[in-house]
Coordinates of C-alpha atoms (C1' of nucleotides) in Angstrom, one line a residue:
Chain A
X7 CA -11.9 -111.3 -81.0
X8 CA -14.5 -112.5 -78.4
X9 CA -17.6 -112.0 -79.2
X10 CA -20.9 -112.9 -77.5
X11 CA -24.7 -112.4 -78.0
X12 CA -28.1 -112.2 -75.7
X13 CA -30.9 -113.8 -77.9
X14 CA -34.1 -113.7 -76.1
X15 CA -37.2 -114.3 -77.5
X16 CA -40.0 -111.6 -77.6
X17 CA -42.7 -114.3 -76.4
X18 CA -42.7 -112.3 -73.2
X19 CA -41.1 -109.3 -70.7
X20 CA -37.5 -109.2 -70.1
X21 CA -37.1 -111.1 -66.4
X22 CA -34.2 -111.6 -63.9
X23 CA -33.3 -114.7 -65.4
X24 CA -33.0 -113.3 -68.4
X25 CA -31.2 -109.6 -67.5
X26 CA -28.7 -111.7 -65.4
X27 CA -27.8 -114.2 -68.5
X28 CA -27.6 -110.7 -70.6
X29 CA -25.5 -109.1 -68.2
X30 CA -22.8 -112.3 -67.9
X31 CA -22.5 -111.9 -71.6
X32 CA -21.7 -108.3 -71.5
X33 CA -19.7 -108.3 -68.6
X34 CA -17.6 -111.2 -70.6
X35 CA -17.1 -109.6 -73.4
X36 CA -16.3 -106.2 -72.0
X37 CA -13.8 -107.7 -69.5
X38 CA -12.1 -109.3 -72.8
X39 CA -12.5 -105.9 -75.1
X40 CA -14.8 -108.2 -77.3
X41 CA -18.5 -107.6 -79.0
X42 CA -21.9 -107.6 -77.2
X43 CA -24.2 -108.3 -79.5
X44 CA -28.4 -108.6 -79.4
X45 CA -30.3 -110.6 -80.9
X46 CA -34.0 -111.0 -81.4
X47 CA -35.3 -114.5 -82.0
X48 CA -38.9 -113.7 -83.3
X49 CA -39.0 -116.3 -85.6
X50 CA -42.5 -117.9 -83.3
X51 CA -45.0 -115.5 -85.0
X52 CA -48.0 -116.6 -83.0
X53 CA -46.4 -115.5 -79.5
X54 CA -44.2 -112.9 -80.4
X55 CA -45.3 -109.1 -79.7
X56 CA -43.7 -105.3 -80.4
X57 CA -44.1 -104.8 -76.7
X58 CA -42.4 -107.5 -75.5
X59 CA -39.6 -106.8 -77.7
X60 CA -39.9 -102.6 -76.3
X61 CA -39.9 -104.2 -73.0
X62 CA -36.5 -106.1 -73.1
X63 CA -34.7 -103.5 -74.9
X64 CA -35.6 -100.7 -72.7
X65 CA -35.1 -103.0 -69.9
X66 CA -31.3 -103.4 -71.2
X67 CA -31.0 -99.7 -71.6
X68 CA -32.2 -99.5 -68.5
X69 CA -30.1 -101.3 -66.5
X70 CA -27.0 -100.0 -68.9
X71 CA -25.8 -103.4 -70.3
X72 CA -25.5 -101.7 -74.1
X73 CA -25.4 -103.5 -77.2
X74 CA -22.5 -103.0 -79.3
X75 CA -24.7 -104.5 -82.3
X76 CA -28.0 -105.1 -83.4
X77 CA -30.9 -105.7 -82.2
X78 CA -30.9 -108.0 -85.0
X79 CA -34.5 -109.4 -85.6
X80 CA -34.4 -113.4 -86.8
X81 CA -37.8 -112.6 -89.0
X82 CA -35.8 -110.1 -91.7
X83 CA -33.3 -113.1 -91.8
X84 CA -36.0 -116.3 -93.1
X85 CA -34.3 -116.4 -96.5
X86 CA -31.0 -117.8 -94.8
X87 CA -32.6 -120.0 -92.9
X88 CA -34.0 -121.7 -95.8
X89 CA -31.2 -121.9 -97.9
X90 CA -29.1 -123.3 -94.8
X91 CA -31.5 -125.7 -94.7
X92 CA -31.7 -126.7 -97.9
X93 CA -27.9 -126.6 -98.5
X94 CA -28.1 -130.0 -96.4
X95 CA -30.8 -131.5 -98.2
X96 CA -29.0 -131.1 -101.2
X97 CA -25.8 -132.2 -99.6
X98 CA -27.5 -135.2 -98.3
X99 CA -27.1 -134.6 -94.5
X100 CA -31.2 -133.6 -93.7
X101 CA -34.4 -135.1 -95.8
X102 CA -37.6 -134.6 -96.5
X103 CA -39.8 -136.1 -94.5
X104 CA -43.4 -136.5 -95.3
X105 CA -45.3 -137.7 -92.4
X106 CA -48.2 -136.0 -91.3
X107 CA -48.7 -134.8 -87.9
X108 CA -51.5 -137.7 -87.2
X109 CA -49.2 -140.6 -88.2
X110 CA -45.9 -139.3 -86.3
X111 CA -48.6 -139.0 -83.1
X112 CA -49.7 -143.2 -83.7
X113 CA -45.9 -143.7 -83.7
X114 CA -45.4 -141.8 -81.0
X115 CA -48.4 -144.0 -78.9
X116 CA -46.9 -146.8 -80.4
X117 CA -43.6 -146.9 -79.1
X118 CA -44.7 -145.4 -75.8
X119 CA -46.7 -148.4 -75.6
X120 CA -44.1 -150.7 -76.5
X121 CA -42.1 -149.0 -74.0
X122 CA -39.8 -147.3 -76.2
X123 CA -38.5 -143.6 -76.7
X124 CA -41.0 -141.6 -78.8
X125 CA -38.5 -140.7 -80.8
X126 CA -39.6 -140.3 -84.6
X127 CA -38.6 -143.9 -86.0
X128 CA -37.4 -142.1 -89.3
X129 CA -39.4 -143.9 -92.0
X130 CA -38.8 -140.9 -94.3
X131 CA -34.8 -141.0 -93.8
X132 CA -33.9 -143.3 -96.7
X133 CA -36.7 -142.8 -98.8
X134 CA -35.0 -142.4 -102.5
X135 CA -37.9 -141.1 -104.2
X136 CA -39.9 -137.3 -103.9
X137 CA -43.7 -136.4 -103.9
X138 CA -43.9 -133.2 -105.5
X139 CA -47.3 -132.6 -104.4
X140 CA -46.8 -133.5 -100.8
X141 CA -46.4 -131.4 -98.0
X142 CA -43.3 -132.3 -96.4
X143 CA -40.6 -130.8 -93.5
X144 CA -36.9 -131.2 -93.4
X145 CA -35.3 -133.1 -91.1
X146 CA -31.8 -133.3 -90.3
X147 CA -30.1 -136.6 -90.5
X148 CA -28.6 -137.3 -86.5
X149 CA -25.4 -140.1 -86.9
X150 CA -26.9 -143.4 -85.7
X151 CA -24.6 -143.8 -83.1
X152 CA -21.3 -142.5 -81.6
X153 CA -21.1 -139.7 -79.0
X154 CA -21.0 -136.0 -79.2
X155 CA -19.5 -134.6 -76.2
X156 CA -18.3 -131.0 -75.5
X157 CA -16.1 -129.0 -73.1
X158 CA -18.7 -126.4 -71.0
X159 CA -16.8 -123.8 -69.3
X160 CA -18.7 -123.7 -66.4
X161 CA -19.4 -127.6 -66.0
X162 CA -16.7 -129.6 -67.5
X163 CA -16.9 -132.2 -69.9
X164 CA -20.7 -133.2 -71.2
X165 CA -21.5 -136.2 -73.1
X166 CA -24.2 -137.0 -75.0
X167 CA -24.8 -140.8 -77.2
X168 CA -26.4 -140.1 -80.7
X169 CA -29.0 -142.8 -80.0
X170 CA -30.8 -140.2 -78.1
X171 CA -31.1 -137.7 -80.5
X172 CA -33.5 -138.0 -83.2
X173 CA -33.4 -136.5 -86.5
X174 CA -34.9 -132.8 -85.5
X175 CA -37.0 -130.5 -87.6
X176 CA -35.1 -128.0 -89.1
X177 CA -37.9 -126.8 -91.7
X178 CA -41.2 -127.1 -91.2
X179 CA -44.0 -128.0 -93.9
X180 CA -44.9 -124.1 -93.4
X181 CA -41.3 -123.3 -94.9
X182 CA -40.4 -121.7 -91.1
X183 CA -37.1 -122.7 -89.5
X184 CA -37.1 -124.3 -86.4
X185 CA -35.2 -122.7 -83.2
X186 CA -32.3 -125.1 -82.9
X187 CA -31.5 -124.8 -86.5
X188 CA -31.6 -120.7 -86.5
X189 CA -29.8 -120.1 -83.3
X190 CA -26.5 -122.8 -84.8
X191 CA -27.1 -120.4 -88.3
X192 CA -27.2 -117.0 -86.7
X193 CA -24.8 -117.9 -84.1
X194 CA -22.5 -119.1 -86.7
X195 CA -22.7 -116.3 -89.4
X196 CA -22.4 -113.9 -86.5
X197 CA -18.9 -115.0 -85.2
X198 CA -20.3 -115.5 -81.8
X199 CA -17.2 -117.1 -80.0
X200 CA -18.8 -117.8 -76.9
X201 CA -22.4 -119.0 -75.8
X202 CA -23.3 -117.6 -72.1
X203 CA -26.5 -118.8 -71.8
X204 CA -29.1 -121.1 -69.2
X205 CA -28.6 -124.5 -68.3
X206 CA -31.8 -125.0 -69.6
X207 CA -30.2 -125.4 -73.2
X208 CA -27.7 -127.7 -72.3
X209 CA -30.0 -130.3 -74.4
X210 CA -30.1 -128.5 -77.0
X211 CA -25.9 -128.3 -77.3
X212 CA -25.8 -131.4 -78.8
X213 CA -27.8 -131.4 -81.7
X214 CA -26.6 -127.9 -82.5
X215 CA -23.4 -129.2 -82.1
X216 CA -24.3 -131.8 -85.1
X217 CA -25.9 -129.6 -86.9
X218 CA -22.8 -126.7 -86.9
X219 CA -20.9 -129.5 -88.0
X220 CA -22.8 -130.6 -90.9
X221 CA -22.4 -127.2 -92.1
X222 CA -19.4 -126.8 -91.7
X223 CA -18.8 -123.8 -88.9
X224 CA -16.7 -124.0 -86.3
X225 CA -17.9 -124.8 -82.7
X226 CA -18.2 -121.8 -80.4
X227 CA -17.4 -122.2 -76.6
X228 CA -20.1 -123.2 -74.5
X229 CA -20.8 -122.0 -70.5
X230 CA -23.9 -123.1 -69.3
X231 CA -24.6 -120.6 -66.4
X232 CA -27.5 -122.6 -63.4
X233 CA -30.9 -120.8 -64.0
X234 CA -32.2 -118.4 -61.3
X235 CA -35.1 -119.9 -59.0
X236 CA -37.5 -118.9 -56.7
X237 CA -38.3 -119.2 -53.6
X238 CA -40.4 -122.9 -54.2
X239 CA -36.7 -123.9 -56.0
X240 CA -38.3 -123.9 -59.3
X241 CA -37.4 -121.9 -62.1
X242 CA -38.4 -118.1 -62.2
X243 CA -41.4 -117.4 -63.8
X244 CA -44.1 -114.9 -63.8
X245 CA -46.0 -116.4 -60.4
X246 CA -42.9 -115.4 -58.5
X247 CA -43.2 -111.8 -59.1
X248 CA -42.0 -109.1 -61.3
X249 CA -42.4 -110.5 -64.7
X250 CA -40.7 -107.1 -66.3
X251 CA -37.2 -105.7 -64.9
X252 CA -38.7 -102.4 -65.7
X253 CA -40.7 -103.6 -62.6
X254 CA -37.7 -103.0 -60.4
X255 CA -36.9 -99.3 -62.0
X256 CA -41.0 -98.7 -61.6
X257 CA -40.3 -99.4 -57.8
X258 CA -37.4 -97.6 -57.1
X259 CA -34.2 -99.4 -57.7
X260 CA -31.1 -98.0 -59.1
X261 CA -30.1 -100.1 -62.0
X262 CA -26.3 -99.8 -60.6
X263 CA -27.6 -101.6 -57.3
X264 CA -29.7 -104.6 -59.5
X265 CA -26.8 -105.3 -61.7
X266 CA -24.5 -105.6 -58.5
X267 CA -27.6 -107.7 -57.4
X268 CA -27.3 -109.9 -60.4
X269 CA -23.8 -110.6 -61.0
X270 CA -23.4 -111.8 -57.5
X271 CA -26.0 -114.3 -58.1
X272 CA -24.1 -117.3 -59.2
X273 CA -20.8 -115.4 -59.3
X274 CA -18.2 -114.3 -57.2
X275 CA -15.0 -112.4 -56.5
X276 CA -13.9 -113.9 -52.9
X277 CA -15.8 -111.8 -50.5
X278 CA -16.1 -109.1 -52.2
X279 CA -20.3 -107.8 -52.3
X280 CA -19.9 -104.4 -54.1
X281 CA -19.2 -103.4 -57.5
X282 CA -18.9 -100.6 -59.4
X283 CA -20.1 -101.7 -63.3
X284 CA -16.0 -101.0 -63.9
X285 CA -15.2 -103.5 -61.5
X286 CA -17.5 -106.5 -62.6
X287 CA -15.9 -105.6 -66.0
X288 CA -12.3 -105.2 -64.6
X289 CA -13.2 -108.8 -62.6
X290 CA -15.7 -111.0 -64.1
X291 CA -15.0 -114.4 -65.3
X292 CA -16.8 -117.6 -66.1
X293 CA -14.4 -119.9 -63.7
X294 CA -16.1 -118.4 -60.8
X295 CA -19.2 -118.9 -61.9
X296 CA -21.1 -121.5 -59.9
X297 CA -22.8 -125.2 -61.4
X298 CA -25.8 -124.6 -58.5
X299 CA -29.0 -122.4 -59.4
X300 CA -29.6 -119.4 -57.1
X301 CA -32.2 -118.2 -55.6
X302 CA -33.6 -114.9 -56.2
X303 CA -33.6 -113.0 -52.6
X304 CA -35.5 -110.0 -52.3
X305 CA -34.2 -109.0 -49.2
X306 CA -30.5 -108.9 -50.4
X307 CA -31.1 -106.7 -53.2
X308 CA -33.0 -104.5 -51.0
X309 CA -29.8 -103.8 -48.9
X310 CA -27.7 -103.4 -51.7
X311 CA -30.2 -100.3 -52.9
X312 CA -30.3 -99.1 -49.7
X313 CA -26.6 -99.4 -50.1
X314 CA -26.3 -97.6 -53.2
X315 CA -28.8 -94.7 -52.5
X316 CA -26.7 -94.1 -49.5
X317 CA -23.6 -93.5 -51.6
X318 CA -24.9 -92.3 -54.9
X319 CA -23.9 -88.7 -55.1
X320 CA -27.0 -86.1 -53.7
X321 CA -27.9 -84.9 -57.2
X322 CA -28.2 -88.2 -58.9
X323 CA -30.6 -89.3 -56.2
X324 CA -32.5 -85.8 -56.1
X325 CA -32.7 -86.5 -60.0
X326 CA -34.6 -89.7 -59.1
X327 CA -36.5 -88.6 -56.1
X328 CA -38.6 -85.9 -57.9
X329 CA -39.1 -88.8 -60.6
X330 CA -40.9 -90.5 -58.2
X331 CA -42.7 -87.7 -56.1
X332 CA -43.8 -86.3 -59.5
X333 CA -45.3 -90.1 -60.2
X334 CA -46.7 -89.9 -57.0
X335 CA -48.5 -86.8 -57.7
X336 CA -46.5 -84.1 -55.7
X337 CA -45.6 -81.5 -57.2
X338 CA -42.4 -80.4 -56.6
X339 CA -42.8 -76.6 -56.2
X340 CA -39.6 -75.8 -54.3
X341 CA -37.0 -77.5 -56.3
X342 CA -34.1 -76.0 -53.8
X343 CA -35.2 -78.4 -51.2
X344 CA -34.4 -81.6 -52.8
X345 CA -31.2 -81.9 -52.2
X346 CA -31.4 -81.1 -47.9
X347 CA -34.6 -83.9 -48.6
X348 CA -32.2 -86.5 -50.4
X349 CA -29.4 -85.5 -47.7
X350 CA -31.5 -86.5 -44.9
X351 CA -33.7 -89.1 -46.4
X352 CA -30.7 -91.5 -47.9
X353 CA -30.0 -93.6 -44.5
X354 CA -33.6 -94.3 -44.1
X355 CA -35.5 -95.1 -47.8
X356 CA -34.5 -98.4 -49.4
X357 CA -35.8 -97.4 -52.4
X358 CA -36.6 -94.3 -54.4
X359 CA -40.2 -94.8 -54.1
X360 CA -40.0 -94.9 -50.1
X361 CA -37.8 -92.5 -50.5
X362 CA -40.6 -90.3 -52.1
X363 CA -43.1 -91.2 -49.5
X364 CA -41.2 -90.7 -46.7
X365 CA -40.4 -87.1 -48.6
X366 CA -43.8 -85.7 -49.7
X367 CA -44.6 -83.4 -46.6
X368 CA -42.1 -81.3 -47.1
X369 CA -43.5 -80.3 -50.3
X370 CA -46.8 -79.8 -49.1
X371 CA -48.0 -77.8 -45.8
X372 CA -51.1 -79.5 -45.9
X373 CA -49.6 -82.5 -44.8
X374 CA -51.9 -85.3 -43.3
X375 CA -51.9 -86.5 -39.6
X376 CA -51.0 -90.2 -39.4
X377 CA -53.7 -91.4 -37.2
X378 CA -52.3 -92.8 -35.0
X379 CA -49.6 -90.2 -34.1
X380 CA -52.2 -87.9 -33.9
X381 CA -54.2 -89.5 -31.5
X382 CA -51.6 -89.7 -29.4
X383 CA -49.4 -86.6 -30.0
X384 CA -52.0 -83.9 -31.1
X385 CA -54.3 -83.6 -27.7
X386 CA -55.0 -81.0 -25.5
X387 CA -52.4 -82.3 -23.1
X388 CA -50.0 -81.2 -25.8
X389 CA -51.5 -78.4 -26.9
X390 CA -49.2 -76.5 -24.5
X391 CA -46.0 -77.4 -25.3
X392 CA -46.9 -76.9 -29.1
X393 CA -48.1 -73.0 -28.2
X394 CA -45.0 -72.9 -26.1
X395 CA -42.6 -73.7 -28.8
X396 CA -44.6 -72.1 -31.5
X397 CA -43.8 -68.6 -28.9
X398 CA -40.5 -69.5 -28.3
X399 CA -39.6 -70.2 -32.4
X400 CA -41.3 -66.9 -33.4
X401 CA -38.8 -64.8 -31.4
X402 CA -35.9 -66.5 -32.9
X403 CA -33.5 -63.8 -35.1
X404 CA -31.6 -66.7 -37.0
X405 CA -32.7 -70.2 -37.2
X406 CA -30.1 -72.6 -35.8
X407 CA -29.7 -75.9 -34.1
X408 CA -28.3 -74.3 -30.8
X409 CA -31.4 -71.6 -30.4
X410 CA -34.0 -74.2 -31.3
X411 CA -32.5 -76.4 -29.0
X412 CA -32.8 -74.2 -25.8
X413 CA -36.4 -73.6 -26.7
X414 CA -37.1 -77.6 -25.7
X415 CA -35.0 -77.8 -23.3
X416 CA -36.5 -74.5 -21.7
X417 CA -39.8 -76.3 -22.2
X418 CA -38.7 -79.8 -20.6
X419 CA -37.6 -77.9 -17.6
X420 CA -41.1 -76.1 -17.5
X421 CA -42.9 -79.0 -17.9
X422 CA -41.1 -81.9 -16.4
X423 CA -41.3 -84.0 -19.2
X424 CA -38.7 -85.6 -21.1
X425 CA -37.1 -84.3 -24.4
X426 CA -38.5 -87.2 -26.1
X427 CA -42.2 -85.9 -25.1
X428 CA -41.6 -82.2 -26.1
X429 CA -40.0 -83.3 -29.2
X430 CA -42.9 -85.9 -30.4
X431 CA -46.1 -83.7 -30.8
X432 CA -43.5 -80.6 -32.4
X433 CA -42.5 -83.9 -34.7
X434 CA -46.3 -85.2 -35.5
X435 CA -47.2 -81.4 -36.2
X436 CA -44.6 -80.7 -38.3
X437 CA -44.3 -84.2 -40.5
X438 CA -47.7 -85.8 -39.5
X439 CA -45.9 -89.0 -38.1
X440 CA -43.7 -90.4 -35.3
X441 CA -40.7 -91.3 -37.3
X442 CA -39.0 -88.8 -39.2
X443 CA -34.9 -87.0 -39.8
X444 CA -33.7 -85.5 -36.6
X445 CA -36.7 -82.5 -35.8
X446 CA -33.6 -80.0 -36.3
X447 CA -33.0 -81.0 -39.6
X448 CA -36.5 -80.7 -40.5
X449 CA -37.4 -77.8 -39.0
X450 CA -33.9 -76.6 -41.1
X451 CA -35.6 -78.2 -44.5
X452 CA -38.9 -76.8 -44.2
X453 CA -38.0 -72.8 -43.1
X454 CA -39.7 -70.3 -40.7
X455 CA -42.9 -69.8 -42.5
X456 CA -43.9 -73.2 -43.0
X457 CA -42.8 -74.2 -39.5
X458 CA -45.1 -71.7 -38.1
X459 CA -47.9 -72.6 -40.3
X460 CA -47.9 -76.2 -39.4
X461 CA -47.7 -76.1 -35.7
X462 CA -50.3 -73.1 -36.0
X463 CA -52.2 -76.0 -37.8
X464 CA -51.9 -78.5 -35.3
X465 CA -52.9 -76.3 -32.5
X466 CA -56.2 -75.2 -34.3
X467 CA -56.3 -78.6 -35.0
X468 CA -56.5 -79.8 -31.4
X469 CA -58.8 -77.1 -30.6
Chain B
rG3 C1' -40.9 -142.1 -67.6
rG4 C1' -36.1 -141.0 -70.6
rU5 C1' -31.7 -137.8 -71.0
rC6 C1' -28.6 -134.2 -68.8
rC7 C1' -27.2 -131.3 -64.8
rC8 C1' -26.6 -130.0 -59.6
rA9 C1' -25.7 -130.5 -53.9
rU10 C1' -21.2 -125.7 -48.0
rC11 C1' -25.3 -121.7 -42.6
rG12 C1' -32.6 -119.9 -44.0
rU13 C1' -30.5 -117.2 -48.7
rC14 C1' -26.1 -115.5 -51.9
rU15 C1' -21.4 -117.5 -51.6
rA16 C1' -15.5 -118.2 -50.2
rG17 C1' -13.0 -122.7 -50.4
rU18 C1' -9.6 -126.1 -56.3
rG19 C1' -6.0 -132.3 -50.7
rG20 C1' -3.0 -130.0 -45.1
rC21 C1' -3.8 -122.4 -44.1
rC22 C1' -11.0 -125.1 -41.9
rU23 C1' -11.9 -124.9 -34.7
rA24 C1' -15.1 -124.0 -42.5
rG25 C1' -14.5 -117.3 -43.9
rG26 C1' -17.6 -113.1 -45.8
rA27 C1' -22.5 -110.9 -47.0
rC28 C1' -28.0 -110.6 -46.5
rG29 C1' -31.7 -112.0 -43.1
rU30 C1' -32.6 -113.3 -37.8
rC31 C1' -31.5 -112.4 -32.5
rG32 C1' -28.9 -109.5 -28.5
rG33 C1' -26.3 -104.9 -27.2
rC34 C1' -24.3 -99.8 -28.0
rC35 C1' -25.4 -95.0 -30.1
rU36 C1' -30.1 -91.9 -29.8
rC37 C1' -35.3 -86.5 -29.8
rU38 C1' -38.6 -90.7 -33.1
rC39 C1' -37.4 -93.8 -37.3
rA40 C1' -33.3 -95.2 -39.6
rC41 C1' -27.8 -95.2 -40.4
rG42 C1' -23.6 -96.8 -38.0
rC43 C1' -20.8 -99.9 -34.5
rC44 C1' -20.2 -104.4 -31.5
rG45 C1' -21.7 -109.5 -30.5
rA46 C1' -24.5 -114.3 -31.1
rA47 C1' -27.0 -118.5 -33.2
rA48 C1' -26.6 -120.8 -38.0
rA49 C1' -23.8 -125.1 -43.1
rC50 C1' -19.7 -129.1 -45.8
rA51 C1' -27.0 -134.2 -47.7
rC52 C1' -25.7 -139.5 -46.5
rG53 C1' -22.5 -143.9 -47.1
rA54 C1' -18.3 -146.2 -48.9
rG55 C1' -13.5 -145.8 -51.0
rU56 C1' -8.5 -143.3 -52.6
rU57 C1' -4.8 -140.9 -49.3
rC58 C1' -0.4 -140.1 -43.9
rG59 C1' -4.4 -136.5 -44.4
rA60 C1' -10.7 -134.9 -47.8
rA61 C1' -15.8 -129.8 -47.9
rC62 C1' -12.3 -130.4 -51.9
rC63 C1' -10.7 -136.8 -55.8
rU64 C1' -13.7 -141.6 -57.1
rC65 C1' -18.1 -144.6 -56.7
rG66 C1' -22.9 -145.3 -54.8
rU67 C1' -27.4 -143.6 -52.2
rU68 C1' -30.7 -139.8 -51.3
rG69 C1' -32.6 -135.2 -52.6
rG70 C1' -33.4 -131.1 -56.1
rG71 C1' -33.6 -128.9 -61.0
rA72 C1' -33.8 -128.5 -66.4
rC73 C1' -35.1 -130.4 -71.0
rC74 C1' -37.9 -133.9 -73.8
rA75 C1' -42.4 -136.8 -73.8

RNA sequence: GGUCCCAUCGUCUAGUGGCCUAGGACGUCGGCCUCUCACGCCGAAAACACGAGUUCGAACCUCGUUGGGACCA
């Protein structure tokens, strides 16, 4: 049974980088009917927060990559820890080490100096004798030499010599457990067959590697996916942007359209662009995933949301849209609209929240006059054709396209002027801009009564 | 500085020794459509970091150089 796990730490929002290494291992062990499972690594007291940990698992929901256990919280789990650790000290394989802080920097200076690795020199390692009123930490005892090398499924073969390991921390004098040592225990207890995470733990591998052998667990697969970037080819952070995905639902993306986003960043199917969550799970696999980091393109996810609003079904996105107007502040009075809105709305907005700008006047007749296009549009030059239309629309039976249609053009001829320049003040007074859905749809949207009123507006208005 | 990793259009990528005159997508530019704005459609520019080798043949294999990144300090 596959099984894989998400283990952020709550020291901070749930980012890109992050939702993207969550999503490869869910979409990996969904493809391969295994376990998803979360973990929270809280084990840094000082920097982790409640709201950090809110953020990431909402951010999850959000986005719909579920859990199929946990959240499991490293802090209720201390005791094991511990007695891991001290299960080597008693087996021999970690010690107690009893320098101080002040004496491991000096070394540190020393060899620096000296021109050698600051690695700790291990004074402590074969010291046969105990000072029970010391404070001391654990250390785990690396091999001296030899190699530790493993098989990544995304890079190939990595090799490491023990001569650049030192003998890590597992236990600190405070009695806390140090991260390498609780990710190898939890990882391990867990039955996590296969590590999806970022390349910036490939350091880490090996001395987790020593230490899962020193306790005797078997070795999970390891794929080290590249790390996302950002535009300066650095690694993401909170200077490039949204430091919370729930920044991307908060500006109007689908979460369908951000997970397509992600798990063609550093992955792909041929030339395939678009996928239904069914079909990343139906076709993702770690041999197409690529050895380069990626860089995080605004522009490309914005298509792909345009994309998705424009083929999401009417309801879903009318769901959404009064979301957002209601965010906004517009009430949503006439709920029957919505839909004709979304209908007509869905080519243009690239996101919901566009979406719901480009939508608030038709909920309110108030609407107000871009300045621009009113300057141009609403002036006693086109006062006439406003009255003219306003005339002709009034003696309408039935509102239709056809009808409405031989009122301009009957105007056009009157006047000489083009369609274009009958249509753009009737637009400006009706919408309060210059770019808006064909004037037929929204003279269709809005109704009689509200037509009337707004071009009866606009013509006091001028006057 | 040490260790490890990486390298195809501006960006995401296809490519696993002959199918490559290097394909797709976003973006950019040009055109068509058109009541405005979009959508859509058509078209264009745009890349194998460099140098050696291996091979009949290399984007693909090997080595080196250069560049970038991550981790540790």
């Amino acid at each position: 049974m596959i099984k894989t796990r998400f283990a952020p730490s709550p020291t901070g929002n749930l980012h890109i980088g992050g939702a993207r290494t969550a999503l490869f291992n869910y979409l990996f062990a969904k493809h391969n009917n295994g376990i998803f499972v979360l973990r929270i690594e809280d084990t840094d007291i000082e920097r982790s927060k409640e709201e950090y940990t809110q953020d990431i698992l909402e951010g999850l929901r959000w986005l719909g990559i579920l859990w199929d256990e946990g959240p499991l919280f490293q802090r209720e789990r201390m005791d094991i820890y511990r007695e891991h650790a001290y299960r080597l000290l008693k087996e021999g394989l970690a010690y107690r080490c009893y320098c101080t802080p002040e004496v491991l920097e000096e070394k540190r200076k020393n060899a620096l100096k000296e021109g050698k690795k600051p690695n700790y020199d291990r004074t402590c390692r074969d010291l046969n004798m105990e000072y029970p009123d010391r404070p001391y930490v654990i250390r785990f005892k690396t091999p001296l030499e030899g190699q530790v090398s493993f098989n990544d499924i995304v890079r190939g073969k990595i090799t490491f010599n023990c001569e650049e390991l030192d003998d890590l921390v597992i236990l600190r004098s405070d009695n806390t457990p140090t991260y390498n040592f609780t990710v190898v225990v939890d990882d391990a207890l867990m039955g996590i067959t296969h590590i999806i995470r970022g390349d910036d733990h490939i350091n880490n591998t090996p001395r987790q590697i020593l230490i899962y052998k020193a306790l005797g667990y078997s070795i999970p697969e390891f794929a080290h996916v590249p790390l996302i970037h950002g535009k300066d080819r650095t690694r993401l952070s909170k200077r490039h942007g949204a430091t919370s995905l729930l920044e991307y639902k908060n500006e109007g993306f689908l979460p369908e359209a951000l997970m397509n986003y992600l798990a063609r960043l550093g992955w792909a199917y041929k030339d395939q662009e678009v996928f239904s969550r069914e079909e990343l799970i139906e076709k993702f696999d770690l041999s197409h995933v690529g050895k380069s980091p990626a860089i995080f393109d605004m522009d490309k996810l914005s298509w792909l949301n345009s994309y998705y609003i424009k083929n999401t079904d009417d309801r879903t996105i009318a769901k959404n849209l009064e979301y957002f107007l209601e965010k906004e502040g517009i009430a949503v009075d006439r709920k029957e609209k919505l839909i004709p809105v979304v209908k007509s709305l869905k080519e243009r907005a690239k996101t919901l929240k566009e979406m719901a700008s480009m939508a608030a006047y038709f909920f309110n007749d108030n609407i107000e006059y871009d300045e621009k296009a009113r300057e141009k549009f609403l002036t006693p030059q086109t006062r006439d054709i406003l009255e003219s239309f306003l005339n002709g629309f009034k003696t309408l039976h039935t509102l239709d396209e056809a009808s409405e249609k031989k009122i301009i053009e009957d105007i056009v001829r009157q006047t000489n002027k083009k369609v274009v320049d009958v249509i753009q003040p009737i637009r400006v007074a009706l919408t309060g801009r210059t770019a808006s859905p064909g004037i037929f749809e929204v003279i269709d949207i809005l109704g009689r009564e509200s037509v009337e009123k707004r071009i009866d507006r606009a013509i006091r208005w001028i006057k």
